[in-house]
Coordinates of C-alpha atoms and ligand atoms in Angstrom, one line a residue:
M510 CA -8.3 9.7 -3.6
Y511 CA -6.2 11.8 -5.9
I512 CA -3.3 9.9 -7.4
L513 CA -0.3 11.4 -9.1
V514 CA 1.1 9.3 -11.9
A515 CA 4.5 10.5 -12.8
G516 CA 5.6 9.2 -16.2
G517 CA 2.0 8.2 -17.1
A518 CA 2.5 8.8 -20.7
G519 CA 5.1 6.0 -21.1
F520 CA 4.7 2.3 -21.4
I521 CA 3.9 1.1 -17.9
G522 CA 2.5 4.3 -16.7
S523 CA -0.1 4.6 -19.2
N524 CA -1.2 1.2 -18.7
F525 CA -1.4 1.8 -15.0
V526 CA -3.6 5.0 -15.9
H527 CA -5.9 3.1 -18.1
Y528 CA -6.2 0.5 -15.1
L529 CA -7.1 3.1 -12.5
L530 CA -9.7 4.9 -14.7
K531 CA -11.2 1.5 -15.6
N532 CA -11.3 -0.4 -12.4
T533 CA -11.4 2.2 -9.5
E534 CA -13.2 5.3 -8.5
H535 CA -9.8 7.5 -8.0
S536 CA -8.9 10.6 -9.9
V537 CA -5.7 10.6 -11.8
I538 CA -3.3 13.5 -12.3
T539 CA -0.7 12.4 -15.2
L540 CA 2.6 14.4 -15.1
D541 CA 4.8 13.5 -18.0
A542 CA 7.7 15.5 -19.6
L543 CA 6.6 13.7 -23.1
T544 CA 10.1 12.7 -23.9
Y545 CA 10.9 10.3 -26.9
A546 CA 9.3 7.5 -24.8
G547 CA 6.2 9.2 -23.7
S548 CA 3.1 10.0 -25.9
K549 CA -0.3 11.4 -25.4
E550 CA -1.4 8.8 -27.9
N551 CA -0.8 6.2 -25.0
L552 CA -3.5 8.0 -23.2
A553 CA -5.8 8.6 -26.2
N554 CA -9.0 7.1 -24.9
V555 CA -8.7 8.6 -21.4
L556 CA -7.3 12.2 -21.9
D557 CA -10.8 13.8 -21.6
H558 CA -11.8 11.3 -18.7
A559 CA -13.7 13.4 -16.1
S560 CA -11.5 11.8 -13.5
H561 CA -8.2 12.5 -15.5
E562 CA -6.1 15.5 -15.7
F563 CA -3.0 15.6 -18.0
I564 CA 0.0 17.9 -17.1
Q565 CA 2.9 18.1 -19.4
G566 CA 5.8 18.8 -17.2
D567 CA 9.3 17.7 -16.1
I568 CA 9.7 15.9 -12.5
L569 CA 12.9 18.0 -12.1
D570 CA 10.7 21.1 -11.9
Q571 CA 10.4 21.5 -8.2
E572 CA 7.7 24.5 -8.4
L573 CA 5.4 22.3 -10.6
V574 CA 6.0 19.1 -8.8
T575 CA 5.1 20.9 -5.3
D576 CA 2.0 22.5 -6.9
V577 CA 0.7 19.2 -8.3
I578 CA 1.7 17.0 -5.3
T579 CA -0.4 19.6 -3.0
R580 CA -3.4 18.2 -5.0
A581 CA -2.6 14.6 -4.7
D582 CA -3.1 11.9 -1.8
A583 CA -0.7 9.5 -3.4
V584 CA 2.3 9.6 -5.9
V585 CA 3.3 6.6 -8.2
N586 CA 6.5 7.5 -9.7
F587 CA 7.3 5.7 -13.1
A588 CA 8.9 8.7 -14.7
A589 CA 12.4 7.6 -15.8
Q590 CA 15.0 7.0 -18.6
T591 CA 14.6 3.3 -19.2
H592 CA 16.8 2.1 -21.8
V593 CA 20.0 0.4 -20.9
D594 CA 21.7 0.9 -24.3
R595 CA 21.1 4.6 -24.0
S596 CA 22.4 4.6 -20.5
I597 CA 25.8 3.1 -21.5
E598 CA 26.1 5.6 -24.2
K599 CA 25.2 8.7 -22.1
S600 CA 24.3 8.3 -18.6
T601 CA 23.7 12.0 -17.6
P602 CA 20.0 12.0 -18.6
F603 CA 19.6 8.9 -16.3
V604 CA 21.3 10.4 -13.3
N605 CA 19.1 13.6 -13.9
T606 CA 15.5 12.1 -14.1
N607 CA 16.0 8.8 -12.2
I608 CA 17.9 10.0 -9.0
K609 CA 17.5 13.9 -9.2
G610 CA 13.9 13.9 -10.4
T611 CA 13.0 11.1 -7.8
Q612 CA 14.7 13.6 -5.1
V613 CA 12.5 16.6 -6.4
L614 CA 9.4 14.2 -6.0
L615 CA 10.6 13.0 -2.5
N616 CA 11.3 16.7 -1.4
A617 CA 7.9 17.7 -2.5
A618 CA 6.2 14.9 -0.7
A619 CA 8.1 15.8 2.4
N620 CA 7.1 19.3 2.2
V621 CA 3.6 18.9 1.4
G622 CA 2.7 15.4 2.8
V623 CA 1.2 12.4 1.2
D624 CA -0.7 9.3 2.4
R625 CA 1.6 7.1 0.0
F626 CA 4.6 7.4 -2.3
L627 CA 5.1 4.3 -4.4
Q628 CA 8.4 4.3 -6.2
I629 CA 8.5 1.9 -9.2
S630 CA 11.8 0.1 -9.5
T631 CA 13.2 -2.9 -11.5
D632 CA 14.9 -6.2 -11.0
E633 CA 18.0 -4.9 -12.5
V634 CA 19.0 -3.2 -9.1
Y635 CA 20.0 -6.6 -7.9
G636 CA 22.4 -7.1 -10.7
Q637 CA 22.6 -10.7 -12.2
I638 CA 22.0 -14.0 -10.4
K639 CA 23.3 -17.2 -12.0
Q640 CA 21.2 -19.6 -10.0
G641 CA 18.2 -19.0 -7.5
R642 CA 16.0 -16.1 -7.1
F643 CA 16.7 -12.5 -5.6
T644 CA 14.5 -11.8 -2.3
E645 CA 13.8 -8.3 -1.2
D646 CA 16.5 -8.4 1.2
D647 CA 19.3 -9.2 -1.1
C648 CA 22.0 -6.5 -1.7
L649 CA 21.6 -4.2 -4.6
S650 CA 24.4 -4.9 -7.1
P651 CA 23.5 -2.8 -10.4
R652 CA 25.8 -3.5 -13.4
N653 CA 24.8 -0.8 -15.8
P654 CA 24.0 3.1 -15.4
Y655 CA 20.3 2.5 -16.0
A656 CA 20.3 0.0 -13.2
A657 CA 22.6 2.0 -10.9
T658 CA 20.6 5.1 -11.1
K659 CA 17.4 3.1 -10.4
A660 CA 19.1 1.5 -7.3
G661 CA 20.2 5.2 -6.2
A662 CA 16.5 6.2 -6.3
D663 CA 15.4 3.2 -4.3
L664 CA 17.8 4.2 -1.5
L665 CA 16.9 7.7 -1.6
A666 CA 13.4 6.9 -1.1
Q667 CA 14.0 4.5 1.6
S668 CA 16.1 7.2 3.4
Y669 CA 13.3 9.7 2.9
Y670 CA 11.1 7.0 4.9
T671 CA 13.4 6.8 7.6
T672 CA 14.4 10.4 8.1
H673 CA 11.3 12.1 6.7
D674 CA 8.8 9.7 7.6
I675 CA 7.4 9.6 4.1
P676 CA 5.1 6.5 3.6
I677 CA 7.2 4.9 0.9
V678 CA 6.6 1.7 -0.9
I679 CA 8.9 0.3 -3.6
T680 CA 8.1 -2.2 -6.3
R681 CA 10.8 -4.2 -8.2
T682 CA 9.4 -5.7 -11.2
C683 CA 10.7 -8.0 -14.0
N684 CA 10.8 -7.3 -17.7
N685 CA 7.2 -6.0 -18.8
Y686 CA 5.9 -6.5 -22.4
G687 CA 2.6 -5.4 -23.9
P688 CA 0.8 -2.7 -25.6
R689 CA 2.0 0.9 -25.6
Q690 CA 5.7 0.0 -25.2
H691 CA 8.2 1.9 -27.4
I692 CA 9.6 0.0 -30.2
E693 CA 13.3 0.4 -29.3
K694 CA 12.6 -2.4 -26.6
L695 CA 13.2 -6.1 -27.4
I696 CA 9.7 -7.6 -27.9
P697 CA 7.9 -4.8 -29.9
K698 CA 11.3 -4.2 -31.8
F699 CA 11.3 -7.7 -33.0
I700 CA 7.7 -7.9 -33.7
T701 CA 7.5 -4.7 -36.0
R702 CA 10.9 -5.8 -37.4
A703 CA 9.6 -9.3 -38.3
A704 CA 6.4 -7.9 -39.8
E705 CA 8.6 -6.0 -42.3
G706 CA 10.8 -8.9 -42.9
K707 CA 13.8 -7.2 -41.4
H708 CA 16.6 -9.1 -39.4
L709 CA 16.4 -9.5 -35.7
P710 CA 19.5 -8.4 -33.9
L711 CA 20.2 -10.5 -30.9
Y712 CA 22.8 -9.5 -28.5
G713 CA 25.8 -12.1 -28.1
N714 CA 24.6 -15.7 -28.4
G715 CA 21.2 -14.9 -27.4
L716 CA 21.2 -17.2 -24.1
N717 CA 20.8 -14.3 -21.7
I718 CA 17.8 -15.2 -19.3
R719 CA 15.0 -12.6 -18.4
E720 CA 11.7 -13.0 -16.4
W721 CA 8.8 -11.6 -18.2
I722 CA 5.4 -10.2 -16.9
Y723 CA 2.6 -8.9 -19.1
V724 CA 2.0 -5.3 -18.3
K725 CA -1.7 -5.7 -17.2
D726 CA -0.5 -8.2 -14.5
N727 CA 2.0 -5.7 -13.3
C728 CA -0.7 -3.0 -13.1
R729 CA -2.7 -5.0 -10.9
A730 CA 0.4 -5.9 -8.6
I731 CA 1.3 -2.0 -8.2
Y732 CA -2.1 -1.4 -7.5
A733 CA -2.2 -4.0 -4.7
V734 CA 1.0 -2.8 -3.3
L735 CA -0.5 1.0 -3.5
E736 CA -3.6 -0.3 -1.7
H737 CA -2.2 -2.8 0.7
G738 CA 1.5 -2.8 0.8
T739 CA 3.2 -2.0 4.1
V740 CA 4.9 1.1 4.2
G741 CA 8.7 1.1 4.1
E742 CA 8.7 -2.1 2.4
V743 CA 9.7 -3.5 -0.9
Y744 CA 7.8 -5.8 -3.2
N745 CA 9.4 -8.0 -5.9
I746 CA 6.9 -8.5 -8.7
G747 CA 7.6 -11.4 -11.0
T748 CA 6.0 -14.5 -12.6
D749 CA 8.6 -17.4 -12.9
D750 CA 8.2 -17.0 -16.7
R751 CA 12.0 -17.0 -17.5
F752 CA 13.4 -17.6 -21.1
T753 CA 16.4 -16.9 -22.9
N754 CA 16.3 -13.9 -25.4
L755 CA 16.6 -16.4 -28.2
E756 CA 13.6 -18.4 -27.0
V757 CA 11.5 -15.3 -26.7
T758 CA 12.5 -14.4 -30.4
R759 CA 11.7 -17.9 -31.6
R760 CA 8.2 -17.7 -30.0
I761 CA 7.5 -14.5 -31.7
L762 CA 8.5 -15.7 -35.0
D763 CA 6.6 -18.8 -34.6
E764 CA 3.5 -16.8 -33.5
M765 CA 4.1 -14.6 -36.7
E766 CA 4.6 -17.4 -38.8
S767 CA 8.0 -15.8 -40.0
S768 CA 11.4 -17.4 -40.8
K769 CA 13.9 -18.0 -37.9
N770 CA 16.4 -16.9 -40.6
L771 CA 15.6 -13.5 -39.7
I772 CA 17.6 -13.9 -36.5
T773 CA 21.1 -12.2 -36.6
F774 CA 23.7 -12.5 -33.7
I775 CA 25.5 -9.2 -33.1
E776 CA 28.2 -8.1 -30.6
D777 CA 27.2 -8.5 -26.9
R778 CA 26.0 -5.4 -24.9
A779 CA 28.8 -4.4 -22.5
G780 CA 28.3 -5.6 -19.2
H781 CA 25.1 -7.6 -20.3
D782 CA 23.6 -9.3 -17.2
Q783 CA 23.2 -13.1 -17.8
R784 CA 20.1 -13.9 -15.8
Y785 CA 17.5 -12.2 -13.6
A786 CA 15.0 -14.1 -11.3
L787 CA 12.8 -12.8 -8.5
E788 CA 11.3 -14.4 -5.4
T789 CA 7.7 -13.3 -5.3
S790 CA 6.1 -14.8 -2.1
K791 CA 5.8 -11.3 -0.5
I792 CA 3.7 -9.7 -3.3
E793 CA 1.7 -13.1 -3.3
S794 CA 0.9 -12.6 0.3
L795 CA -1.1 -9.5 -0.7
G796 CA -3.5 -11.8 -2.6
W797 CA -1.9 -11.1 -6.2
K798 CA -0.7 -13.7 -8.6
P799 CA -0.3 -13.3 -12.5
Q800 CA -3.3 -14.0 -14.6
W801 CA -1.9 -13.9 -18.1
T802 CA 0.5 -16.8 -19.5
F803 CA 3.4 -15.7 -21.4
D804 CA 2.0 -17.1 -24.8
D805 CA -1.5 -15.4 -24.3
G806 CA 0.3 -12.0 -23.4
L807 CA 2.7 -12.3 -26.3
Q808 CA -0.3 -13.0 -28.7
D809 CA -2.1 -10.0 -27.5
T810 CA 0.9 -7.9 -27.9
I811 CA 1.7 -9.1 -31.4
E812 CA -2.1 -8.1 -32.3
Y813 CA -1.6 -4.7 -31.0
Y814 CA 1.6 -4.0 -32.8
I815 CA 0.5 -5.4 -36.2
Ligands
NAD2324 N1 9.6 -1.7 -18.9 C1 10.3 -2.6 -18.1 O1 10.4 -3.9 -18.6 C2 10.3 -2.2 -16.6 C3 10.6 -3.1 -15.7 C4 10.8 -2.8 -14.2 C5 10.7 -1.6 -14.0 N2 10.5 -0.6 -15.0 C6 10.5 0.7 -14.3 O2 9.1 1.3 -14.6 C7 9.0 2.5 -15.0 C8 8.4 2.9 -16.1 O3 9.1 2.2 -17.2 P1 8.5 2.1 -18.7 O4 9.1 0.9 -19.5 O5 7.2 2.4 -18.8 O6 9.1 3.5 -19.3 P2 9.2 4.2 -20.6 O7 10.5 4.7 -20.9 O8 8.3 3.6 -21.4 O9 8.2 5.7 -20.0 C9 8.8 6.6 -19.1 C10 8.1 7.9 -19.1 O10 8.7 8.7 -18.3 C11 8.4 10.1 -18.9 N3 9.7 10.8 -18.3 C12 11.1 10.6 -18.6 N4 11.8 11.6 -18.1 C13 10.9 12.6 -17.3 C14 10.9 13.7 -16.6 N5 12.2 14.1 -16.3 N6 9.8 14.1 -16.1 C15 8.5 13.6 -16.3 N7 8.4 12.7 -17.0 C16 9.5 11.9 -17.7 C17 8.8 9.7 -20.2 O11 8.1 10.8 -21.1 C18 7.7 8.4 -20.6 O12 6.4 8.9 -20.5 C19 10.5 3.0 -15.0 O13 10.7 3.6 -13.6 C20 11.3 1.7 -15.0 O14 12.6 1.9 -14.4 C21 10.4 -0.9 -16.3

């Protein structure tokens, strides 16, 4: 099978390309615009792999996308603008790539035909949850521009399943961490800053709660959904590993034997969601469960960045 991985030079996408080429017989076409968040270095060991083709291009380019999808059996769409803070400053690139770009991919898939279209989404589309866990049937209630554009893409994808009969599947995953993540994101930012003895700026009181998954576990889950997920369905991917941002920061500092005095509390992010939590029995029914503990994954990630 030929799998088009859109956004395959970014953090999760590149880990997924590595996963496919190492663990499956599929051929991979990576399409990535190489924005500030994407890098060929993320694909360094697999750029010349016999079963891999890298194309630098934008998912907003309808002609290019149609041409590439013609050669693919399945599409996995990771391509997105992903940093919440940037979306609060300027939402236009988020609307363009996350919504319009997804629309271009869906139109091409509708015209050409594919066996499967996997849209990669996030727990942030549900908004915050003070207690309990979101199921796949809960309402979408995004609270920042990034999450709103991801929710828009989810709804568009679901509408193409209903109206164009495209075999859509959607995954909604909690916060990922691991190798190849851009250092603007919390865990790599704090590891690299702590290594340089710089202060670690924590939003608000640091008590916002996030659920964390090691990226390699997410890649296994995405592949399970690609292979065995039911068309038209949404799958939450999570771990039950939930910590405050302050706790995550303390664990990084403990692991790196650095001083807690590096922690600095700064003005809170606008509209900062308090807590995310996912109910995951549906993905577990496909035979998947996480293999990495948070501490093991964090150790691996620290080693990578150091
Ligand atoms: N990182 C997380 O914790 C997390 C959690 C849940 C869901 N997700 C979702 O997973 C996907 C991947 O996230 P990530 O953290 O790897 O993101 P990332 O920012 O590291 O990578 C995004 C990739 O998309 C590429 N890209 C951006 N705009 C493009 C365009 N117009 N055309 C082609 N390529 C383009 C970038 O160059 C980059 O390589 C996103 O859809 C994101 O919403 C991420």
